[in-house]
XYZ file of C-alpha atoms in Angstrom:
454
model
C 0.023 -0.020 0.050
C 1.430 3.382 -0.929
C 0.439 6.948 -1.747
C -0.287 6.146 -5.368
C -2.496 3.097 -4.800
C -6.135 3.506 -5.802
C -8.184 2.926 -2.675
C -11.884 2.106 -2.398
C -13.848 4.349 0.007
C -14.299 1.579 2.528
C -10.504 1.030 2.616
C -9.983 4.651 3.324
C -12.457 4.517 6.185
C -10.903 1.490 7.620
C -7.467 3.051 7.406
C -8.708 6.167 9.302
C -10.374 3.963 11.874
C -7.187 1.842 12.525
C -5.298 5.019 13.316
C -8.015 6.360 15.699
C -7.764 2.959 17.542
C -4.233 3.988 18.603
C -5.671 6.551 20.963
C -4.246 6.226 24.355
C -5.035 7.689 27.828
C -6.948 11.005 27.434
C -6.156 11.349 23.752
C -8.790 12.099 21.157
C -7.687 11.282 17.605
C -9.312 12.414 14.341
C -8.080 11.177 10.901
C -8.935 12.600 7.537
C -7.700 10.712 4.426
C -8.238 11.232 0.734
C -7.099 10.247 -2.749
C -7.798 12.054 -5.933
C -6.974 12.410 -9.610
C -7.215 15.451 -11.906
C -6.720 16.595 -15.536
C -6.436 20.139 -16.982
C -6.210 20.845 -20.637
C -5.596 24.319 -22.129
C -6.040 25.075 -25.847
C -4.553 27.873 -27.927
C -4.696 28.587 -31.642
C -6.553 25.379 -32.270
C -4.008 23.175 -30.630
C -3.146 21.733 -27.207
C -1.170 24.237 -25.278
C -0.833 22.085 -22.182
C -2.156 18.932 -20.700
C -1.601 18.188 -17.017
C -2.824 15.168 -15.035
C -1.898 13.691 -11.693
C -2.962 11.763 -8.756
C -2.745 12.685 -5.080
C -3.081 11.093 -1.685
C -3.218 12.867 1.737
C -3.671 12.393 5.372
C -4.322 14.881 8.175
C -4.281 13.877 11.863
C -5.576 15.786 14.853
C -4.756 14.831 18.390
C -6.406 16.654 21.220
C -5.375 15.859 24.836
C -6.215 17.877 27.943
C -7.434 20.821 25.896
C -4.313 21.040 23.675
C -4.502 20.292 19.954
C -1.647 18.916 17.768
C -1.996 18.590 13.945
C 0.188 17.045 11.238
C -0.346 16.062 7.588
C 1.433 14.248 4.774
C 1.024 13.673 1.095
C 1.112 9.919 1.119
C -0.868 6.972 2.686
C 2.150 4.624 2.964
C 1.923 2.825 6.251
C 5.230 4.345 7.538
C 4.144 7.801 6.589
C 0.775 7.292 8.409
C 2.605 6.284 11.507
C 5.015 9.210 11.262
C 2.138 11.608 10.805
C 0.320 10.424 14.017
C 3.644 10.616 15.866
C 4.153 14.264 14.548
C 0.615 15.246 15.714
C 1.236 13.777 19.094
C 4.507 15.717 19.436
C 2.738 18.977 18.233
C 0.286 18.706 21.104
C 3.001 19.947 23.456
C 3.014 23.158 21.608
C -0.720 23.772 21.572
C -2.253 26.353 24.008
C -4.595 24.744 26.572
C -8.247 25.541 25.743
C -11.216 23.963 27.747
C -13.308 24.135 24.645
C -10.893 22.232 22.394
C -12.355 18.785 21.805
C -13.309 16.747 18.884
C -16.807 16.720 17.410
C -19.141 14.018 18.776
C -22.179 12.449 17.064
C -25.186 14.766 17.519
C -28.011 12.515 16.321
C -28.772 14.600 13.096
C -29.363 12.248 10.142
C -27.381 13.013 6.971
C -29.508 13.960 3.773
C -28.431 10.744 2.121
C -27.279 12.274 -1.237
C -25.746 10.187 -3.897
C -22.974 12.367 -5.235
C -20.750 9.712 -6.501
C -21.483 9.714 -10.242
C -18.308 8.442 -11.911
C -19.173 9.806 -15.410
C -16.009 11.931 -15.712
C -13.759 8.953 -15.072
C -14.742 7.497 -18.473
C -14.021 10.634 -20.592
C -10.994 10.025 -22.750
C -8.232 12.495 -22.884
C -8.972 13.025 -26.567
C -12.465 14.289 -25.721
C -11.024 16.608 -23.090
C -8.756 18.102 -25.721
C -11.577 18.437 -28.157
C -13.729 20.187 -25.695
C -11.041 22.800 -24.970
C -10.271 23.275 -28.621
C -13.944 23.548 -29.506
C -14.563 26.091 -26.789
C -11.770 28.341 -28.152
C -13.205 28.005 -31.708
C -16.759 28.785 -30.634
C -15.651 31.930 -28.837
C -13.700 33.094 -31.908
C -16.699 32.473 -34.109
C -19.153 34.201 -31.695
C -18.403 37.819 -32.776
C -16.097 39.341 -35.411
C -14.659 41.557 -32.730
C -13.267 38.576 -30.800
C -9.603 38.636 -31.790
C -8.222 35.856 -29.643
C -8.823 33.725 -26.615
C -6.338 34.056 -23.747
C -7.637 30.883 -22.023
C -9.806 28.066 -23.219
C -9.681 25.174 -20.744
C -11.120 21.957 -19.542
C -10.539 20.585 -16.014
C -11.800 17.579 -14.039
C -11.216 15.899 -10.804
C -12.283 12.850 -8.865
C -11.756 12.334 -5.175
C -12.429 9.733 -2.436
C -12.275 10.629 1.266
C -13.052 9.265 4.724
C -12.854 10.743 8.282
C -12.978 8.901 11.446
C -12.453 9.915 15.115
C -12.100 8.212 18.437
C -15.316 9.942 19.511
C -17.344 7.476 17.307
C -17.525 9.267 13.982
C -16.744 7.472 10.768
C -17.893 8.824 7.398
C -16.803 8.499 3.710
C -17.482 10.138 0.344
C -16.769 9.937 -3.354
C -17.380 12.776 -5.678
C -16.153 14.364 -8.882
C -16.614 17.385 -11.134
C -15.552 18.829 -14.466
C -15.353 22.476 -15.555
C -14.728 24.677 -18.589
C -13.580 28.277 -18.626
C -12.913 30.808 -21.380
C -11.247 34.304 -21.546
C -11.857 35.826 -24.980
C -10.307 39.101 -26.108
C -12.344 41.635 -27.921
C -10.608 44.320 -30.000
C -11.616 47.587 -31.762
C -8.715 49.490 -33.113
C -6.057 49.896 -30.501
C -8.360 48.848 -27.676
C -8.719 45.343 -26.317
C -10.940 44.109 -23.545
C -11.197 40.705 -21.909
C -14.253 38.706 -20.791
C -14.567 35.506 -18.612
C -17.099 32.874 -17.963
C -17.038 29.345 -16.770
C -19.155 26.401 -15.761
C -18.743 23.307 -13.541
C -20.793 20.182 -13.097
C -20.674 16.669 -11.885
C -21.212 15.264 -15.353
C -19.709 16.462 -18.723
C -23.168 16.448 -20.356
C -24.363 18.978 -17.794
C -21.752 21.671 -18.708
C -23.497 24.671 -20.376
C -21.018 25.475 -23.245
C -23.462 27.875 -24.881
C -23.667 30.025 -21.806
C -19.934 30.126 -21.360
C -19.481 31.251 -24.982
C -22.264 33.783 -24.781
C -21.373 35.327 -21.436
C -17.601 35.476 -21.971
C -17.791 37.056 -25.395
C -20.592 39.441 -24.326
C -18.514 40.673 -21.396
C -15.540 41.206 -23.615
C -17.266 43.018 -26.423
C -19.508 44.966 -24.011
C -16.632 46.669 -22.527
C -15.368 48.129 -25.730
C -15.450 51.940 -25.663
C -15.850 52.010 -21.832
C -14.761 55.103 -20.014
C -14.527 56.202 -16.420
C -17.896 57.269 -15.067
C -18.601 60.485 -13.199
C -18.515 60.164 -9.436
C -21.902 60.178 -7.695
C -24.274 58.259 -5.446
C -26.763 56.147 -7.234
C -28.623 52.753 -7.189
C -26.795 49.749 -8.610
C -27.972 46.435 -10.060
C -25.534 43.685 -9.116
C -25.398 41.030 -11.886
C -25.844 37.577 -10.323
C -22.143 36.644 -10.349
C -21.389 39.953 -8.486
C -24.297 39.413 -6.143
C -22.884 35.912 -5.392
C -19.415 37.453 -4.576
C -20.831 39.926 -2.154
C -23.084 37.303 -0.566
C -19.896 35.157 -0.044
C -18.266 38.159 1.892
C -21.535 38.466 4.038
C -21.450 34.795 4.907
C -17.797 34.841 5.842
C -18.671 37.446 8.632
C -21.557 35.370 9.679
C -19.242 32.435 10.451
C -18.797 32.058 14.226
C -14.954 31.906 14.080
C -15.066 35.515 12.510
C -17.477 36.678 15.251
C -15.293 35.147 18.103
C -12.219 36.937 16.700
C -14.110 40.286 16.598
C -14.032 40.447 12.796
C -17.789 40.684 12.157
C -19.918 43.759 12.143
C -22.936 41.670 13.090
C -21.559 40.000 16.194
C -24.287 41.260 18.606
C -27.090 41.526 16.086
C -28.791 38.048 16.270
C -32.616 38.729 16.209
C -32.157 42.148 14.749
C -33.005 43.458 11.299
C -29.710 43.587 9.418
C -31.130 43.509 5.819
C -34.073 44.664 3.884
C -37.128 42.314 4.606
C -36.974 41.194 0.899
C -33.724 39.225 1.561
C -33.487 35.706 2.983
C -30.217 33.906 2.989
C -29.654 30.191 3.629
C -26.824 27.594 3.441
C -28.212 24.562 1.937
C -25.728 21.645 1.288
C -28.691 19.224 1.124
C -29.444 20.429 -2.587
C -27.824 17.957 -4.860
C -28.009 20.415 -7.748
C -24.997 22.374 -6.430
C -21.397 21.299 -6.227
C -21.481 22.413 -2.646
C -23.788 19.560 -1.761
C -22.478 17.188 0.808
C -23.681 14.581 3.240
C -21.198 15.528 6.046
C -19.265 18.654 7.072
C -15.494 18.676 7.703
C -15.800 17.042 11.046
C -18.060 14.240 9.905
C -21.348 15.707 11.288
C -24.468 15.575 9.170
C -24.892 18.446 6.625
C -28.155 20.457 7.176
C -29.969 23.543 5.835
C -29.171 26.554 7.929
C -31.120 29.805 7.790
C -28.897 32.891 8.305
C -31.122 35.769 7.449
C -34.855 35.308 7.251
C -36.903 38.317 5.884
C -34.018 40.517 6.783
C -33.573 39.238 10.422
C -30.302 37.595 11.419
C -31.163 34.192 12.820
C -27.737 33.082 13.981
C -24.211 32.132 12.977
C -22.559 29.176 11.424
C -20.636 26.885 13.893
C -18.353 24.032 13.917
C -17.871 21.934 17.103
C -15.221 24.243 18.653
C -17.031 27.545 17.997
C -20.278 25.987 19.267
C -18.666 25.059 22.552
C -17.250 28.510 22.993
C -20.688 29.977 22.251
C -22.606 27.553 24.398
C -24.605 26.314 21.430
C -24.585 23.477 18.865
C -22.588 22.824 15.712
C -24.626 23.826 12.574
C -22.706 21.110 10.524
C -20.659 23.977 9.039
C -17.103 22.841 9.477
C -15.060 23.200 6.276
C -11.514 21.891 5.631
C -9.101 20.228 3.379
C -7.506 16.967 4.249
C -4.259 18.706 5.256
C -5.849 21.476 7.323
C -7.813 21.770 10.554
C -11.464 22.574 10.410
C -12.707 26.178 10.043
C -16.228 27.455 9.572
C -18.022 28.370 6.371
C -20.853 27.857 3.957
C -21.250 24.856 1.618
C -23.910 26.239 -0.792
C -25.310 29.751 -0.023
C -28.813 30.540 -1.456
C -30.708 33.808 -1.740
C -34.407 33.772 -2.256
C -35.787 35.198 -5.460
C -37.843 38.340 -5.536
C -40.979 39.730 -7.437
C -39.284 41.789 -10.141
C -38.667 40.136 -13.449
C -34.951 40.217 -14.243
C -35.404 42.168 -17.467
C -37.280 44.859 -15.631
C -34.753 45.508 -12.903
C -33.114 48.244 -14.977
C -36.340 50.011 -15.526
C -37.093 49.734 -11.786
C -34.301 52.221 -10.944
C -34.521 54.469 -13.939
C -30.944 55.791 -13.730
C -28.036 53.990 -12.156
C -25.369 51.398 -13.064
C -25.307 47.653 -13.786
C -22.235 46.219 -12.158
C -21.116 43.252 -14.194
C -17.806 42.586 -12.517
C -15.785 43.618 -9.383
C -12.086 43.284 -8.452
C -10.311 43.183 -5.128
C -13.480 42.259 -3.286
C -11.962 40.319 -0.361
C -9.007 42.565 0.132
C -11.298 45.780 -0.188
C -13.570 44.723 2.682
C -12.888 45.609 6.300
C -14.459 42.631 8.067
C -14.625 44.436 11.431
C -16.346 47.684 10.282
C -18.017 46.217 7.077
C -16.588 49.096 4.949
C -15.851 48.130 1.388
C -14.358 49.831 -1.638
C -13.757 47.684 -4.752
C -13.010 48.017 -8.422
C -16.047 47.766 -10.756
C -17.040 47.714 -14.403
C -20.337 47.351 -16.237
C -22.875 49.614 -17.823
C -24.693 52.851 -17.196
C -28.439 52.603 -16.809
C -30.260 55.660 -18.330
C -34.053 55.889 -18.447
C -34.351 52.370 -17.440
C -32.280 51.139 -20.369
C -28.607 49.919 -20.670
C -26.459 52.691 -21.869
C -22.629 53.111 -22.421
C -20.162 50.843 -20.675
C -17.886 52.055 -17.801
C -14.645 50.776 -16.345
C -11.853 51.788 -13.894
C -14.427 52.828 -11.344
C -14.929 51.902 -7.639
C -18.102 51.266 -5.644
C -17.996 51.900 -1.966
C -20.436 51.409 0.895
C -20.671 49.110 4.011
C -22.053 45.560 4.217
C -24.598 46.872 6.727
C -25.814 49.644 4.417
C -25.857 47.448 1.382
C -27.930 44.790 3.034
C -30.377 47.284 4.401
C -30.439 49.108 1.005
C -31.599 46.193 -1.063
C -34.576 47.539 -2.922
C -35.097 44.827 -5.530
C -34.419 41.167 -6.087
C -34.871 39.468 -9.478
C -37.572 36.882 -9.814
C -35.283 34.414 -11.485
C -32.035 32.970 -9.992
C -29.506 32.662 -12.852
C -27.152 29.734 -13.032
C -23.551 30.205 -12.027
C -20.645 27.762 -12.112
C -21.005 24.789 -10.093
C -24.718 24.484 -10.060
C -25.218 27.532 -7.825
C -27.899 30.013 -8.790
C -28.281 33.616 -7.737
C -30.773 36.361 -8.583
C -29.535 39.784 -9.479
C -29.857 42.353 -6.547
C -30.654 46.056 -6.694
C -29.049 48.230 -3.950
C -29.825 51.867 -3.359
C -27.452 54.699 -2.648
C -24.015 53.335 -3.444
C -21.032 55.565 -4.031
C -19.616 55.192 -7.582
C -16.207 56.810 -8.002
C -14.625 57.495 -11.422
C -13.468 60.843 -12.646
């Protein structure tokens, strides 16, 4: 048995359990093991630019004793490496700070959703078909519009993983899952000006990839920015395109994670039960929906995945917790532990969902009269202060004049606070539009946002 062997899920679970059985004295041991394989193909000028494939194996071991935690990981499942990793985690316990809340997760009686996410379709796709998909994506982008002068990236990627987690507290779970994705970055040119677009999609099966949408969206973003100029600085309402709305919602959910709250990095720390958003908005994390790539049966500590309501009709219902933050907060885990095999569990969402509204998407521009449609942002995570909620990020898109799309703009910034943005939501699209990975998001309308340009 070595790090390159192809394991069956049951074998991984048995391996993890055997390591947990070595717990001695007051030790608690948790073991996460995984194997995977992946392929990435990039096309350029109708040919293969690169093709990379590989297999991986990994183990992560946590040892907790008397409130001290030690962790170690390795990139092999060779028996000697496994033993060395356990020994390293035990040694690292001595360097851990004692914490009365530091213990492993224990079974909580919640039943997992029982999702079958192990469709092996991507394992049967020949390399020749992956290459053809990347080359065809590039060709279709070039043919979509005469202004498309080239394609910086046209790529296919896929991956398949098997994992298991076991602990000496009685948890043992396993999973198999895979996905594939495509992405394109076409270039649009007009005279000396060149603009770039991007779109991608991901799915569990190759036949679920929406190539038409990727081509249409990526080329429209590139050509739509031709002739863009800096807009005048003013305060106005903005329509956030679904991908931009999703990016902002991801920032909001990050400060609704209990570890952020406990570290003093959330502007909503003391707002449970308060109105923090317009009543139109409800926000959930729903890993029980098999349509998303975030779907899962278990969280990063082996507890059952569950649907969690974060904001209901604008009211903050609570925070996301893993086992540690729940103990510190005198509450229960929400099954929101997230991790990689070679990292300790954090807290986060699996599949955030925003409710749809009552305004047809095509009528959102008319609903504000004059404003801007933000099609893309840059520097979002670095441009947000998680403590105060202030943000200022790069933005581009189109002006909205008289309820109709007008000239494009670029090299602008939009600024506000997360608190003001949530309370300023004044419209939500009636249709959630598909994004990469099965996630869907409606466009959002936010009042009174500062747009800075010239």
